[in-house]
mmCIF file of C-alpha atoms in Angstrom:
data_model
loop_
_atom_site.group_PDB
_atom_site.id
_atom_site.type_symbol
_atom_site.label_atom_id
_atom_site.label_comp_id
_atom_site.label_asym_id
_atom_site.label_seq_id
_atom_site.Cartn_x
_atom_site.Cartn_y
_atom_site.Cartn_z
ATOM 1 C CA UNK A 29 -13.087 -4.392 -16.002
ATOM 2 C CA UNK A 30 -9.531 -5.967 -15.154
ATOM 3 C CA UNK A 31 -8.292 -3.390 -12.601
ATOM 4 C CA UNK A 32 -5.122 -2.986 -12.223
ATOM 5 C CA UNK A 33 -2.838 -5.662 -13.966
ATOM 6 C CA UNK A 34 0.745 -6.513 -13.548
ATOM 7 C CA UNK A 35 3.014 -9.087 -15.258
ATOM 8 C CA UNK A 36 5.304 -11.365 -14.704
ATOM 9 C CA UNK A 37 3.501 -12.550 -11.599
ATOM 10 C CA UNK A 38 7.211 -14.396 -10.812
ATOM 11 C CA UNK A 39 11.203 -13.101 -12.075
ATOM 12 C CA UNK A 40 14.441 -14.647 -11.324
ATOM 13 C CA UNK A 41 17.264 -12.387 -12.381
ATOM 14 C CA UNK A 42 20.609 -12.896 -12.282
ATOM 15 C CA UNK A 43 22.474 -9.862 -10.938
ATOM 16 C CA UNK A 44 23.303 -7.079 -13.368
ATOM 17 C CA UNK A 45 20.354 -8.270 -15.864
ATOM 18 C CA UNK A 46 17.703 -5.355 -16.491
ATOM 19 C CA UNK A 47 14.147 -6.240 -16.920
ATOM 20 C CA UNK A 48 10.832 -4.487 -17.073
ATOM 21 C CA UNK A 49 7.844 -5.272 -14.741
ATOM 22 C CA UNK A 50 4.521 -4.374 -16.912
ATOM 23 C CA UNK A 51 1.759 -2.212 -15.005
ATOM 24 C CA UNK A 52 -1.744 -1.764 -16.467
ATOM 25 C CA UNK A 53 -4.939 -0.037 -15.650
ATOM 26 C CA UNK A 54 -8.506 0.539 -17.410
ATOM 27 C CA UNK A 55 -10.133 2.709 -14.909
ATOM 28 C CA UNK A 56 -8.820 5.944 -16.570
ATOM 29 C CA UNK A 57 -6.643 7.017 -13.622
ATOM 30 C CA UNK A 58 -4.311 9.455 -14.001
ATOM 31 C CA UNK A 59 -2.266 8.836 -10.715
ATOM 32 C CA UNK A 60 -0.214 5.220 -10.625
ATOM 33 C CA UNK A 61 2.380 4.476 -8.012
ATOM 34 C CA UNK A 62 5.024 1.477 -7.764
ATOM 35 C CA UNK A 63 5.872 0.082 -4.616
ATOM 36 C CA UNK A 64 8.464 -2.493 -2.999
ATOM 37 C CA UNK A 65 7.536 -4.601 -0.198
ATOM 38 C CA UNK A 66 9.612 -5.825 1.880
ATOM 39 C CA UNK A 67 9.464 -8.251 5.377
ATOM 40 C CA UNK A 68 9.090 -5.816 8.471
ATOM 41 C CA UNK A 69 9.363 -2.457 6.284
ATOM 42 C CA UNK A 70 6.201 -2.419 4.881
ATOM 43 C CA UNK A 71 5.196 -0.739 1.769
ATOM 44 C CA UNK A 72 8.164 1.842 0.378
ATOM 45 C CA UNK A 73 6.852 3.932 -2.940
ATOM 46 C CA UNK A 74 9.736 3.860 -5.707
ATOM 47 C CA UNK A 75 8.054 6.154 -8.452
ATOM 48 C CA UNK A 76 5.076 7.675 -9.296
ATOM 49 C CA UNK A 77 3.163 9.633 -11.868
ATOM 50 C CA UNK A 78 0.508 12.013 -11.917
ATOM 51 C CA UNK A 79 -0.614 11.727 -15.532
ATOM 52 C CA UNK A 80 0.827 10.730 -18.782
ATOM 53 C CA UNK A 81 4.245 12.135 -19.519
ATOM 54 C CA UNK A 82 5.094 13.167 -15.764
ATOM 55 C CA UNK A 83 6.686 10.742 -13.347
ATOM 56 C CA UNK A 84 8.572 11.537 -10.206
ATOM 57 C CA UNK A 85 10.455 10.024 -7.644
ATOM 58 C CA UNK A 86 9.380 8.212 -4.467
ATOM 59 C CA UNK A 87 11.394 7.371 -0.900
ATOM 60 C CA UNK A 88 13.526 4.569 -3.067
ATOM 61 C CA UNK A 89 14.340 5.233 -6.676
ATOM 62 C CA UNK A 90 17.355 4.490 -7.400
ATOM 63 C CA UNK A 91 18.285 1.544 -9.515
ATOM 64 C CA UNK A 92 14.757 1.820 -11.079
ATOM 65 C CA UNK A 93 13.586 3.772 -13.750
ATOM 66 C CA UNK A 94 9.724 4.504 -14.950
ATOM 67 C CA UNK A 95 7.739 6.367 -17.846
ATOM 68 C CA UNK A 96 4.310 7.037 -18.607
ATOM 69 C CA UNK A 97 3.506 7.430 -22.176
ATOM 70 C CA UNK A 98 -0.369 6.950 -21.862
ATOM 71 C CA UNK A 99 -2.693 7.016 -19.077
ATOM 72 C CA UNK A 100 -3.001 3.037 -19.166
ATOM 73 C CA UNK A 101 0.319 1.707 -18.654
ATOM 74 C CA UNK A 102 3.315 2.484 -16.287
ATOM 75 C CA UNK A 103 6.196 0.201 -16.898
ATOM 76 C CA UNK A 104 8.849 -0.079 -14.133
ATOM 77 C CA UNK A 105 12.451 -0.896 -14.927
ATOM 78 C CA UNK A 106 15.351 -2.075 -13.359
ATOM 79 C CA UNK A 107 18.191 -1.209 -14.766
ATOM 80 C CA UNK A 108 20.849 -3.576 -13.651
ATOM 81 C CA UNK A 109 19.367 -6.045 -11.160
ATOM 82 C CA UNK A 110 20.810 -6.223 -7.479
ATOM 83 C CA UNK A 111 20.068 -8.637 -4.790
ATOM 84 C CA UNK A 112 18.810 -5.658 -2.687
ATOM 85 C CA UNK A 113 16.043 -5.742 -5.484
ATOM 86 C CA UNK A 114 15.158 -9.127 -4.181
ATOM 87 C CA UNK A 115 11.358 -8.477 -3.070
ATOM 88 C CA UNK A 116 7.383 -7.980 -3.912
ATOM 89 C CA UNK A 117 6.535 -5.127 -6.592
ATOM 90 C CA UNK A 118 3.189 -3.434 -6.265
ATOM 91 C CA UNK A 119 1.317 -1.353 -9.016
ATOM 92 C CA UNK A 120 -1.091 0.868 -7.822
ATOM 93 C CA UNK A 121 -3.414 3.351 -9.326
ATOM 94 C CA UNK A 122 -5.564 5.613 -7.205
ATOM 95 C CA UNK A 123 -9.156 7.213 -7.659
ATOM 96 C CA UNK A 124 -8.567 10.695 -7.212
ATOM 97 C CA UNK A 125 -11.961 11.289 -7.113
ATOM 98 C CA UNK A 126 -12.940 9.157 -4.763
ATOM 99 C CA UNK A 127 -11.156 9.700 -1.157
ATOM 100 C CA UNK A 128 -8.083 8.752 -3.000
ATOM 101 C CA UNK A 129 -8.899 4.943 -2.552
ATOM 102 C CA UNK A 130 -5.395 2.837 -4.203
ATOM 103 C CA UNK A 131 -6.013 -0.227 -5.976
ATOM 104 C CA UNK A 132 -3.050 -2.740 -6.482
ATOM 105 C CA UNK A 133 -2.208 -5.167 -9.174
ATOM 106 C CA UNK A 134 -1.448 -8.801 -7.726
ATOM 107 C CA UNK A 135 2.117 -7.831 -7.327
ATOM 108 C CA UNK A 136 5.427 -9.301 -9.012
ATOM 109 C CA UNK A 137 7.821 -11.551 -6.554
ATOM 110 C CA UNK A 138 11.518 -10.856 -8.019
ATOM 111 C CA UNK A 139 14.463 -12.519 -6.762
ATOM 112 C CA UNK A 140 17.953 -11.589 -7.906
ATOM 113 C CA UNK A 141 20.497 -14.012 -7.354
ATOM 114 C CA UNK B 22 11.404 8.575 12.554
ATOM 115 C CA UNK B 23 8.674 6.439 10.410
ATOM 116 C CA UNK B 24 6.112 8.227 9.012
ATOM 117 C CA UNK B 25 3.837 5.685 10.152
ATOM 118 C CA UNK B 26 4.072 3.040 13.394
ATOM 119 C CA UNK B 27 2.007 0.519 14.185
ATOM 120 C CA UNK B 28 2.345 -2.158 16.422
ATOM 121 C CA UNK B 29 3.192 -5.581 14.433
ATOM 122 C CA UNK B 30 1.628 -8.158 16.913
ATOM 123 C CA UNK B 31 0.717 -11.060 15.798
ATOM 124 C CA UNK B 32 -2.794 -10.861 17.538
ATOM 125 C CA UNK B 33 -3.905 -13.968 17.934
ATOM 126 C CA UNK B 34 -7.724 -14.301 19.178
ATOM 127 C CA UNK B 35 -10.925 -16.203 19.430
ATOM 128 C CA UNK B 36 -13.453 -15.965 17.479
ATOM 129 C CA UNK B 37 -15.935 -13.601 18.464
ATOM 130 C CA UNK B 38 -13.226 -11.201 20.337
ATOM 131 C CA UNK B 39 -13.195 -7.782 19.831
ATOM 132 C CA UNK B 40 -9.752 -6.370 18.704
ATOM 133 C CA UNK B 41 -8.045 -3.345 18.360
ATOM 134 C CA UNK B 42 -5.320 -1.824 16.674
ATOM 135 C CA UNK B 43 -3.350 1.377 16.868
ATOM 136 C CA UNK B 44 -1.092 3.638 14.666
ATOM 137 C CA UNK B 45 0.423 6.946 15.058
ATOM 138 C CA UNK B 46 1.370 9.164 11.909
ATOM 139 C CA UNK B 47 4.715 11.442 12.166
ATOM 140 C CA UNK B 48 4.066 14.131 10.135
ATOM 141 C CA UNK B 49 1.106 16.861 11.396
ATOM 142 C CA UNK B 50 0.229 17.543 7.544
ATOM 143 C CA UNK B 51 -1.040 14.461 6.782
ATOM 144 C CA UNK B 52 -4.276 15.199 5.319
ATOM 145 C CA UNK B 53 -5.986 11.043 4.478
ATOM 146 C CA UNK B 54 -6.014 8.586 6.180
ATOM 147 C CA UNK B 55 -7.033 4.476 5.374
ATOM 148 C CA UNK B 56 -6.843 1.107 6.339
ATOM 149 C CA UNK B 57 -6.285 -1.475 4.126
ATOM 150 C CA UNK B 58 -6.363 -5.123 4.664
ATOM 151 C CA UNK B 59 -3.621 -7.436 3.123
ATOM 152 C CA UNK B 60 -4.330 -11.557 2.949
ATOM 153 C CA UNK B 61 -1.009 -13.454 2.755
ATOM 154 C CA UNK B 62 0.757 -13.433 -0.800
ATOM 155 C CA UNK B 63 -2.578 -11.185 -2.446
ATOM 156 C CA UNK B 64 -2.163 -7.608 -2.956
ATOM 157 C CA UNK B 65 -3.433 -4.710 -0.759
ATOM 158 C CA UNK B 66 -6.838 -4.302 -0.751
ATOM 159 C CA UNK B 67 -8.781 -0.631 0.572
ATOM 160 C CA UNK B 68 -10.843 -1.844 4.142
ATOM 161 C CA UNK B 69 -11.959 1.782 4.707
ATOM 162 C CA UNK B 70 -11.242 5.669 5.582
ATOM 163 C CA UNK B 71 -11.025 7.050 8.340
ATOM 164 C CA UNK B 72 -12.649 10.429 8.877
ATOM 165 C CA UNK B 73 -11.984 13.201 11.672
ATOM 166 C CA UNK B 74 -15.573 12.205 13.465
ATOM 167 C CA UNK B 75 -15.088 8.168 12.985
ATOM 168 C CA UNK B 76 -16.682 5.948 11.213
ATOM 169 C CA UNK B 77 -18.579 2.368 11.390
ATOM 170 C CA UNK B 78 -18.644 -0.233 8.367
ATOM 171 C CA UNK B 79 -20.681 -3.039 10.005
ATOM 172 C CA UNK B 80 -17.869 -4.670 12.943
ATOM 173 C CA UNK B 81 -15.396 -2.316 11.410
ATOM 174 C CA UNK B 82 -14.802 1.316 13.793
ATOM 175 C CA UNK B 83 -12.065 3.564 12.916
ATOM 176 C CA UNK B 84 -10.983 6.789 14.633
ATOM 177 C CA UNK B 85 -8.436 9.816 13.933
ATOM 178 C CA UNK B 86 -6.998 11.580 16.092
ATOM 179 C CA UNK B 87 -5.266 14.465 14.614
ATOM 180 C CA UNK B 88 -4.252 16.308 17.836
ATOM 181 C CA UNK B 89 -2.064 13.117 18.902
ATOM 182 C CA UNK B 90 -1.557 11.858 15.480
ATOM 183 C CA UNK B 91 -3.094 8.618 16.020
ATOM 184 C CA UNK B 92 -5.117 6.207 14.128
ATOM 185 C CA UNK B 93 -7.038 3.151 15.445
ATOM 186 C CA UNK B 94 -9.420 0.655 14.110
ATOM 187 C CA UNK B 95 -11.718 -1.785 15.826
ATOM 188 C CA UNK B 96 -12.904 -4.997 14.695
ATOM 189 C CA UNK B 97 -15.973 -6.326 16.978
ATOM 190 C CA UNK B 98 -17.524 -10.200 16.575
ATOM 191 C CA UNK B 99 -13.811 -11.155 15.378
ATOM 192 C CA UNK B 100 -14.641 -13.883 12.647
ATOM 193 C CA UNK B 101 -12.286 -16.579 10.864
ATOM 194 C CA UNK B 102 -12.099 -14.513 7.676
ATOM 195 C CA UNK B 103 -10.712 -11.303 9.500
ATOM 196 C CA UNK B 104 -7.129 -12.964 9.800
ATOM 197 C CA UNK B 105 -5.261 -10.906 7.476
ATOM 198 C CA UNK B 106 -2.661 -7.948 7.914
ATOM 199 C CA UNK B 107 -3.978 -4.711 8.070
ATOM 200 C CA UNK B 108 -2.408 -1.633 6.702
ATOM 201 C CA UNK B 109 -2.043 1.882 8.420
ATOM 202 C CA UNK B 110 -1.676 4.045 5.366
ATOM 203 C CA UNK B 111 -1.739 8.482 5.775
ATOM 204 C CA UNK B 112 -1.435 10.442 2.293
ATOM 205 C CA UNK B 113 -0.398 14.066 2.085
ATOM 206 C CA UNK B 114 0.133 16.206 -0.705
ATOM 207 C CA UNK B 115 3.625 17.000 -2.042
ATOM 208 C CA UNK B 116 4.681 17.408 -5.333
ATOM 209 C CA UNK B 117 1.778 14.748 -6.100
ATOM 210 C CA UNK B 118 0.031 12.544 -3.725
ATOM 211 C CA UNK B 119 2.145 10.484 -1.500
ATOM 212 C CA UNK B 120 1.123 7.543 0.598
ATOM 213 C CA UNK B 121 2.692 5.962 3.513
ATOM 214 C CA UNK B 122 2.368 2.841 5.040
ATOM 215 C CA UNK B 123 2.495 0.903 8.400
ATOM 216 C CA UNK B 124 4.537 -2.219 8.374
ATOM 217 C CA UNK B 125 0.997 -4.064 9.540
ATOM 218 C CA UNK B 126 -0.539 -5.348 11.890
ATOM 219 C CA UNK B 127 -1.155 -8.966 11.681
ATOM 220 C CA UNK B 128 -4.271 -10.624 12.687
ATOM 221 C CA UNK B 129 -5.441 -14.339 13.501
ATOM 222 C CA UNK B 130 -8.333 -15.346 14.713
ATOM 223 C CA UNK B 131 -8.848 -18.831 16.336
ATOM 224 C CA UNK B 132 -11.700 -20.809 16.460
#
């Protein structure tokens, strides 16, 4: 049982590049969640979804797009890299049926130059 | 206003110390509340709930209350594996679940 899982663990983008940050879960939760982290504002949720095929947005989406096409996965894209997207990316996927308990993937640190 | 405050610290104690920390939540319909625990560079990781009558895991007490919006945990016996940031997080229910977070607290304890 792998959790949650999350790749690359590292990114260096140049600004304007687009990449996708991989998000992956086997615990057959329907709600994920992506999150930035950033020094002295804590966690800030970007998008979410609630189930495969429905996604919405967070407190800061824009610049990133996300899908869910299965239960399993919930890619996260950025669609033309900024240095304000310089930070720590969080997957989470939470156990609704269990006091709503998040786990995280081991994050991916992205620096845009 | 942040949805969540929490003091930032650093605490810095000895071992053995108790310690506590505090939080206060913005919004009145905020219906879960947590703590999580982050070590430095690792991922968020779920240190417990924290229920309307309180609740104990081993040195670990948390309390709610809802009336003044504020959140607290205790750590008793403070040991050199407790340094770590810990998380204030509330949920409430919008269009789907929605979590908030504290900016941490962060804890280290000396020996």
């Amino acid at each position: 049982n792998a959790g949650v899982t999350q790749t690359p663990k590292f990114q260096v983008l140049k600004t304007g590049q687009s990449m996708t940050l991989q998000c992956a879960q086997d615990m057959n939760h329907e709600y994920m969640s992506w999150y930035r982290q950033d020094p002295g504002m804590g966690l800030r949720l970007i998008h979410y979804s609630v189930g495969a095929g429905i996604t919405d947005q967070g407190e800061v989406p824009n610049g990133y797009n996300v899908s869910r096409s299965t239960t399993e996965d919930f890619p996260l894209r950025l669609l033309s890299a900024a240095p304000s997207q310089t930070s720590v990316y969080f997957c989470a996927s939470t156990d609704r049926g269990n006091s709503y308990e998040q786990y995280f993937g081991p994050g991916t640190r992205l620096t845009v130059t | 206003r942040k949805e969540v405050e929490q003091d930032p610290g650093p605490f810095n104690v000895p071992e053995g110390a108790t310690v506590a920390f505090n939080c206060t939540y913005s919004n009145s319909a905020s219906q879960s509340f947590f703590w999580y625990r982050q070590d430095c560079r690792k991922e968020p990781k779920l240190l417990m709930s924290v229920y309307s009558s309180g609740n104990e895991d081993g040195r670990f007490t948390a309390q709610l209350n809802r009336a003044s919006q504020y959140i607290s945990l205790l750590i008793r016996d403070s040991k050199l594996s407790d340094s770590a940031t810990y998380l204030c997080v509330v949920q409430r229910q919008l269009t789907g679940n929605q979590f908030y977070f504290g900016t941490g607290t962060s804890l280290t304890v000396i020996p």
